Short mmCIF file of C-alpha atoms in Angstrom, two decimals:
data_model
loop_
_atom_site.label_atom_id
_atom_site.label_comp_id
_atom_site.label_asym_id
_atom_site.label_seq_id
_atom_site.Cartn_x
_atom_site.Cartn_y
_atom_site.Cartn_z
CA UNK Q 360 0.00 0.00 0.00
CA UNK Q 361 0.95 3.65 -0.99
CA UNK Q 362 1.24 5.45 2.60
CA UNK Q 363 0.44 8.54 2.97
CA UNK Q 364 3.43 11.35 4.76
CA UNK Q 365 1.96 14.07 5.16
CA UNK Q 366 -1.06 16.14 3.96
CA UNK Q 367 -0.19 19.60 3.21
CA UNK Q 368 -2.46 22.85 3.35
CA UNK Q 369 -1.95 25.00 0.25
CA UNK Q 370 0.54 27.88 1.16
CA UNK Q 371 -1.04 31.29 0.82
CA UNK Q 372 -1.17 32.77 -2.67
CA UNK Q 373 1.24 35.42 -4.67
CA UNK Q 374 1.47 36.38 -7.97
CA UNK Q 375 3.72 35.24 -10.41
CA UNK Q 376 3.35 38.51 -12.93
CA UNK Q 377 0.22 39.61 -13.39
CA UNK Q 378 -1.90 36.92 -14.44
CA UNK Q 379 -1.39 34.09 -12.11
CA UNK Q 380 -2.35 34.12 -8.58
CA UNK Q 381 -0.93 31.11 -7.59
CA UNK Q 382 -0.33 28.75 -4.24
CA UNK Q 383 3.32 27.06 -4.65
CA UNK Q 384 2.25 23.47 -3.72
CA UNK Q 385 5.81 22.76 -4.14
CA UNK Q 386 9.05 22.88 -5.06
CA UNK Q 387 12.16 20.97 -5.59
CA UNK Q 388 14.19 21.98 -2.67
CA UNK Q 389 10.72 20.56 -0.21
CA UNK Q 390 13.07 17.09 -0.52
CA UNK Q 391 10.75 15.60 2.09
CA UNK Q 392 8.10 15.15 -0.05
CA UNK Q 393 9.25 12.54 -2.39
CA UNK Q 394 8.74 15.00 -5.34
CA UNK Q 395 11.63 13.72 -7.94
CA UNK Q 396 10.81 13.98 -11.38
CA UNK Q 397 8.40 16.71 -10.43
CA UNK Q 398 9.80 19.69 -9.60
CA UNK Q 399 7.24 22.23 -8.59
CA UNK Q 400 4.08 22.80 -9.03
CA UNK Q 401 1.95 26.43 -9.30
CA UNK Q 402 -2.17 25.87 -8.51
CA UNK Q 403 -3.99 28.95 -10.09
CA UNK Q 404 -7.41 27.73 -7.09
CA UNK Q 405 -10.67 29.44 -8.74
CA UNK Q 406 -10.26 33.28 -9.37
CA UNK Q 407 -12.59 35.94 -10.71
CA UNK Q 408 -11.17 38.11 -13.41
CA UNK Q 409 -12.62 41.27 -14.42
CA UNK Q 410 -12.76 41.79 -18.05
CA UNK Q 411 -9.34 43.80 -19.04
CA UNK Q 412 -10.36 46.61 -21.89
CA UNK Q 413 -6.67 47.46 -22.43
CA UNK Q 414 -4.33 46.10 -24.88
CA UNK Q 415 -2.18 44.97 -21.55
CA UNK Q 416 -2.86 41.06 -20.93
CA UNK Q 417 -2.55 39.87 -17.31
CA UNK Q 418 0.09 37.40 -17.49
CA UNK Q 419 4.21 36.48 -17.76
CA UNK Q 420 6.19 38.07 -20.33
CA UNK Q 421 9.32 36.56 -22.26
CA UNK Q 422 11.73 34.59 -19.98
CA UNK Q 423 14.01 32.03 -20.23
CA UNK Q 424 14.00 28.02 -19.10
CA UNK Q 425 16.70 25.28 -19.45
CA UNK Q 426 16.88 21.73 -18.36
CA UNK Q 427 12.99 20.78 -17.37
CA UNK Q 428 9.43 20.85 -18.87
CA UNK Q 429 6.54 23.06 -18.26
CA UNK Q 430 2.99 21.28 -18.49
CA UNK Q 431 0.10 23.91 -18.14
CA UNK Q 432 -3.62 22.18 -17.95
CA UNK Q 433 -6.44 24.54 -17.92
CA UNK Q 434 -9.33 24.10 -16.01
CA UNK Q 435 -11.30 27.54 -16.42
CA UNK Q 436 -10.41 30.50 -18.53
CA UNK Q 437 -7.60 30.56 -21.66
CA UNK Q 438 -3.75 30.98 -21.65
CA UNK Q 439 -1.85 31.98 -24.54
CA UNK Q 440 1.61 31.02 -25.26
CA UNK Q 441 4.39 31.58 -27.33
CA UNK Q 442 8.19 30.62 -27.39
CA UNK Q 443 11.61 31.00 -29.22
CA UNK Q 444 11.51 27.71 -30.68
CA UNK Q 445 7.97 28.40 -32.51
CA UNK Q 446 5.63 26.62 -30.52
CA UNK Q 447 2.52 28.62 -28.89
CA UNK Q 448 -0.92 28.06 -29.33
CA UNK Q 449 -3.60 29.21 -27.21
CA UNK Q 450 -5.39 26.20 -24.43
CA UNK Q 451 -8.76 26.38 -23.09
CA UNK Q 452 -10.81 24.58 -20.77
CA UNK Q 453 -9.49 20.63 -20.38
CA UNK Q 454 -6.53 21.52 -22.58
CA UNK Q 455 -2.88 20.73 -22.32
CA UNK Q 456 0.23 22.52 -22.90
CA UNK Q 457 3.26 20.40 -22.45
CA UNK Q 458 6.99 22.38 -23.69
CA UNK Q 459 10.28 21.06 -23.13
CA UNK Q 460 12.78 23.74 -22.86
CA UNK Q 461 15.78 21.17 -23.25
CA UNK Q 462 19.03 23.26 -23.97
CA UNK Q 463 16.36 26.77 -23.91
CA UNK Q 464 13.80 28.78 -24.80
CA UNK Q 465 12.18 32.08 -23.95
CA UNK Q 466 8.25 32.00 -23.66
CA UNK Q 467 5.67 33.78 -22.68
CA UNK Q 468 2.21 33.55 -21.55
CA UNK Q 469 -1.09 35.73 -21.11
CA UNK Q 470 -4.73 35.35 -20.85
CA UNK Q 471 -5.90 35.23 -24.30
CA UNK Q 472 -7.17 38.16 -25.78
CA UNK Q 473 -10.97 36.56 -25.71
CA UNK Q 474 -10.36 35.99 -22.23
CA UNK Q 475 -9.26 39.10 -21.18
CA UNK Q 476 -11.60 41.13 -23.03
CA UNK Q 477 -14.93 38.79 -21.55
CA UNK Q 478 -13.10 38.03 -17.90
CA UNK Q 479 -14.52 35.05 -16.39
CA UNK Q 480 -13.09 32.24 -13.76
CA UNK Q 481 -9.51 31.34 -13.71
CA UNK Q 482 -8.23 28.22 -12.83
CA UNK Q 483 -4.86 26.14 -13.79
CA UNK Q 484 -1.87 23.92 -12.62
CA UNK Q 485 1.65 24.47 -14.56
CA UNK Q 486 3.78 21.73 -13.28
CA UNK Q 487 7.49 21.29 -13.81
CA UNK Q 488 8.81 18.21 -14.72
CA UNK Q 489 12.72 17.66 -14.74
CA UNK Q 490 14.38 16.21 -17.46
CA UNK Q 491 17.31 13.63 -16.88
CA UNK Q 492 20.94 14.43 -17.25
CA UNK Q 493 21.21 12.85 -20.91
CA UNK Q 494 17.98 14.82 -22.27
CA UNK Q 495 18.74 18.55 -20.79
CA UNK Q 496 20.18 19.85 -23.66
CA UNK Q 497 17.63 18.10 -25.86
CA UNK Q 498 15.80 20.32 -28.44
CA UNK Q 499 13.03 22.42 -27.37
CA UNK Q 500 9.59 21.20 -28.39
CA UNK Q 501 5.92 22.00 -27.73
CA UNK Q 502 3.18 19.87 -27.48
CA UNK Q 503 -0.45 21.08 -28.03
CA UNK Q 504 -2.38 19.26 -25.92
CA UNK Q 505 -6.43 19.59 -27.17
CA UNK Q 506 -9.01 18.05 -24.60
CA UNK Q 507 -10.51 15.93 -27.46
CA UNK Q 508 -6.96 14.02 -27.84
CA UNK Q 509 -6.99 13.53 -23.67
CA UNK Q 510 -8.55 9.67 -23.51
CA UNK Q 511 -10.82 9.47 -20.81
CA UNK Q 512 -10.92 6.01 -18.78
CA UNK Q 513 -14.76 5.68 -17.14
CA UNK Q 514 -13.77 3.43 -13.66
CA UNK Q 515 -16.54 1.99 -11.41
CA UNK Q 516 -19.06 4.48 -9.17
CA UNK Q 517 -18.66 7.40 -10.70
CA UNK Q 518 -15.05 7.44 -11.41
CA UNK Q 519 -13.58 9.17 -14.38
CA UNK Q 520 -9.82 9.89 -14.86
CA UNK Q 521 -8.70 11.97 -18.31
CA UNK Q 522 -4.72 10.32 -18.74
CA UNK Q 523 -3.04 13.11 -19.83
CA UNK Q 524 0.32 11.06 -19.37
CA UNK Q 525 1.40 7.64 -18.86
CA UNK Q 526 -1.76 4.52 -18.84
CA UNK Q 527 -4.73 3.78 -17.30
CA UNK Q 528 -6.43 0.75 -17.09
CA UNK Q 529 -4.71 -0.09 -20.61
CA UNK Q 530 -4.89 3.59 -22.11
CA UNK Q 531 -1.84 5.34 -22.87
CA UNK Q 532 -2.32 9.39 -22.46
CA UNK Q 533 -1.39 11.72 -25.59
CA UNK Q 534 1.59 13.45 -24.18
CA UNK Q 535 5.46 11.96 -24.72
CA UNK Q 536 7.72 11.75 -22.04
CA UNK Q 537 11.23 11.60 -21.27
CA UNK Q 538 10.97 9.58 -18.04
CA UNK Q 539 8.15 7.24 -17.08
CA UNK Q 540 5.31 9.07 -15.50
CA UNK Q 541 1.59 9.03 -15.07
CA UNK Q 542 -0.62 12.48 -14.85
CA UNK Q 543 -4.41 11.94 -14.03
CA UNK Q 544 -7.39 13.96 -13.59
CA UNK Q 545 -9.48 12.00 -11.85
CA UNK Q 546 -13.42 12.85 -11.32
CA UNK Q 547 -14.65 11.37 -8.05
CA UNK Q 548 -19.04 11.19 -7.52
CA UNK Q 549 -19.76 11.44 -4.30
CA UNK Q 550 -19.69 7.56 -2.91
CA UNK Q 551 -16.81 6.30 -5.15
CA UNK Q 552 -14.68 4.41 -4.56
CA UNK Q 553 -11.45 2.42 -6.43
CA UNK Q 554 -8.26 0.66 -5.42
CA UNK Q 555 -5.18 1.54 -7.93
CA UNK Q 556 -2.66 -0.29 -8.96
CA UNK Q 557 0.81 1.77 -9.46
CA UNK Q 558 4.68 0.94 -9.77
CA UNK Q 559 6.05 0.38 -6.64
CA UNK Q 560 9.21 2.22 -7.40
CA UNK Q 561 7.33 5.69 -8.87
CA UNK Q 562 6.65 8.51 -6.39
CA UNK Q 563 3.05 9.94 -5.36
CA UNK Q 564 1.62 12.86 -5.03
CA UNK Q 565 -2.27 14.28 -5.30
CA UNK Q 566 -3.54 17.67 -5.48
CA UNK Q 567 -7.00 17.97 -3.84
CA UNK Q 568 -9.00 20.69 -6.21
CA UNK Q 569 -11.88 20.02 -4.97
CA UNK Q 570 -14.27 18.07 -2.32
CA UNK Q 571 -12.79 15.74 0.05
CA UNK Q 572 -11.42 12.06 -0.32
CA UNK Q 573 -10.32 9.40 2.09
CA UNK Q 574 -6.93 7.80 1.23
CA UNK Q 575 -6.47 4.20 2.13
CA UNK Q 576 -9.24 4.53 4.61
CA UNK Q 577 -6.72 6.25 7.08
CA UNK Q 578 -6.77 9.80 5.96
CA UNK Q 579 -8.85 12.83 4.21
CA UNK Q 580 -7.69 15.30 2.47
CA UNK Q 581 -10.03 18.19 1.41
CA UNK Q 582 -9.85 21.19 -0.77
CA UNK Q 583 -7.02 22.82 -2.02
CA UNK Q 584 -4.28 20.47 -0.54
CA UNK Q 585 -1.81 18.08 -1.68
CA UNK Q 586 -0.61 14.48 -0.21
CA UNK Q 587 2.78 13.32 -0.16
CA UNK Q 588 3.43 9.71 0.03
CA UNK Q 589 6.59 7.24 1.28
CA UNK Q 590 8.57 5.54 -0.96
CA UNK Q 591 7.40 2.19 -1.80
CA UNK Q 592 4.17 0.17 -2.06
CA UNK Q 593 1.74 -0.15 -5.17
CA UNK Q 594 -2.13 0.21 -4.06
CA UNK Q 595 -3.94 3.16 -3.37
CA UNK Q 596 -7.60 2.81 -2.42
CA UNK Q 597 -9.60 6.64 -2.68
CA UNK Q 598 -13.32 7.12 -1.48
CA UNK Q 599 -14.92 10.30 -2.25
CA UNK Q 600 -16.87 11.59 0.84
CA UNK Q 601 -18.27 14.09 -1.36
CA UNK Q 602 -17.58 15.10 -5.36
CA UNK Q 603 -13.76 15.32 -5.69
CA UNK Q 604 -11.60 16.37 -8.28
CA UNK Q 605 -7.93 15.19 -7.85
CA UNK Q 606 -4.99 15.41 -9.92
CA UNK Q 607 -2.56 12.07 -9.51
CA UNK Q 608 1.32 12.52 -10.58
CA UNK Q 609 3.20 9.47 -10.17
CA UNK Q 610 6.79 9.06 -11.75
CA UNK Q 611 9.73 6.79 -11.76
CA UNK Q 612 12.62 8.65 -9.20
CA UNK Q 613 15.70 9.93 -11.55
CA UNK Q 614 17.47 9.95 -8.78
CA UNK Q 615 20.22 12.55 -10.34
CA UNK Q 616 21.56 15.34 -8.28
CA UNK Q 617 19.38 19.19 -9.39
CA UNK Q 618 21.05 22.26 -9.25
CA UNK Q 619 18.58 25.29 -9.67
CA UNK Q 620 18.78 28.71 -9.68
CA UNK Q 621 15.69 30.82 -11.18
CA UNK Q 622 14.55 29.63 -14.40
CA UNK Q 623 17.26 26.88 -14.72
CA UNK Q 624 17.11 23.53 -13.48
CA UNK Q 625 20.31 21.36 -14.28
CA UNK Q 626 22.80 18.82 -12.74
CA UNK Q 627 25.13 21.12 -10.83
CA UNK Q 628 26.72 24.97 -10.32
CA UNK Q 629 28.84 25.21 -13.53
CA UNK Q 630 25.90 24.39 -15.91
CA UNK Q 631 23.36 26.77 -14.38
CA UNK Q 632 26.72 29.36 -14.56
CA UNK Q 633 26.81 28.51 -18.27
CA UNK Q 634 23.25 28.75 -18.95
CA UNK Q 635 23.23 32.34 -17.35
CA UNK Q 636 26.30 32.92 -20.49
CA UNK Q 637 24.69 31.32 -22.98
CA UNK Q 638 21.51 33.85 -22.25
CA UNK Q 639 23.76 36.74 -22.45
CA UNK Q 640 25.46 35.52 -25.75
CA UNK Q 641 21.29 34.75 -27.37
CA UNK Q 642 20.99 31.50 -27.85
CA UNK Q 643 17.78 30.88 -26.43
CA UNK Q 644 16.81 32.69 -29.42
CA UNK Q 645 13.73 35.27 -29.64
CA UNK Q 646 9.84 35.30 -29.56
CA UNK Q 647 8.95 36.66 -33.08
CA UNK Q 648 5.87 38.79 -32.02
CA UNK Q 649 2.85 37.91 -33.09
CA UNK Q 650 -0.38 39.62 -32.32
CA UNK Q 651 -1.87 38.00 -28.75
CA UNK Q 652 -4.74 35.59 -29.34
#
């Protein structure tokens, strides 16, 4: 069995620009919580946005990442993207952004210009994921993620998980990745109830967005908080005491030592030293401005 660690309240929100008001559920120096491959995690909890009649989007403007991935799922309300290596599109409700910096890009990213004009609610995770050693320096890529391309897996009582990454009861999710890893939003009716089977060797972690659940029949975890699990084990029973929405990660340790300063996650001192040169000297390239969508 999966055990739970800990169960951790969300930390109290800031802004990261404009755009996203954010809790930090965590972040790769929180070692305690058995986070490795995921390195942080930013939960955008339900906001109200005013419409915006300026030109200005709310958001992040150009910046620079090396040696990880940034996966952005949208639950409410639209973010626009755009990077150095040409990738950008604009995601939506139940849709997926998924953009491997590798060796670097800049990006970008603002509520969409329909968004922003109309306001509305405003809710998203953007997860990092680390790469290992031998892919940092891989080429940047971007995967559009569209929620009709997200398989959905219907589970006993209620029970429906979209597999964004990794399989499901036999379904494989749309998104590649570099290490093994499973990313789930699961749908809980009130009631439900299902024992999972995972590797034994990945780590565990679950954001609570909504409702409450029971883990293991030890332990609830409500609203707005995430659960940390040990090392070790490979079933995890969750009962919904009321409708929950839950978003699994599990992924296979890399076990490699992270140096990170900023926007760069790598191996060690020297290569976050070089990727601060190689930013002065432009090769992460440059967003070619397009109009904001």
């Amino acid at each position: 069995m999966k055990q739970v660690s800990q169960i951790y309240p969300a930390p109290a929100k800031h802004w990261v620009g404009d755009g996203f008001f954010v809790h930090n559920m965590f972040h790769y120096q929180q070692t305690d919580k058995n986070l490795d491959p995921f390195l942080l995690m930013d939960y955008a909890s339900p906001e109200f946005f005013a419409a915006n009649a300026s030109d200005a989007h709310r958001g992040v403007g150009e910046h620079p990442h090396r040696g990880f991935e940034t996966v952005t799922i949208a639950y409410q309300g639209e973010v626009s993207h755009q990077d150095s290596a040409g990738g950008g599109g604009t995601i939506g409700t139940g849709d997926v952004q998924w953009m491997t910096a590798g060796s670097g890009v800049m990006h970008q990213e603002f509520h969409s210009k329909a968004f922003s004009a109309t306001g509305g609610m405003f809710e998203m995770v953007q997860l990092w994921v680390n790469l290992p050693a031998k892919d940092k320096m891989t080429t940047p890529k971007y995967q559009a993620i569209g929620r009709d391309e997200i398989a959905t897996v219907s589970l006993k009582d209620g029970i429906t998980a979209r597999i964004i990454a990794g399989t499901l009861d036999g379904i494989t999710g749309a998104a590649d990745t570099f290490s093994p890893i499973n990313l789930w939003d699961l749908a809980i009716k009130s009631g439900g109830r299902h024992t999972f089977t995972l590797p034994s060797s990945h780590n565990l972690l679950i954001l609570v967005r909504s409702g409450s659940v029971q883990i293991n029949d030890e332990q609830i975890a409500n609203t707005c908080q995430l659960v940390s699990f040990h090392r070790g084990g490979s079933q995890l029973t969750l009962q919904a005491d009321d409708d929950a929405q839950l978003l699994i990660l599990t992924g296979e340790p890399l076990n490699e030592p992270i140096a990170g300063y900023g926007p760069f996650v790598m191996n060690d001192k020297a290569q976050i030293v070089q990727a601060f040169d190689d930013l002065k000297m432009g090769k992460f390239g440059q967003i070619v401005q397009h109009a904001k969508v």
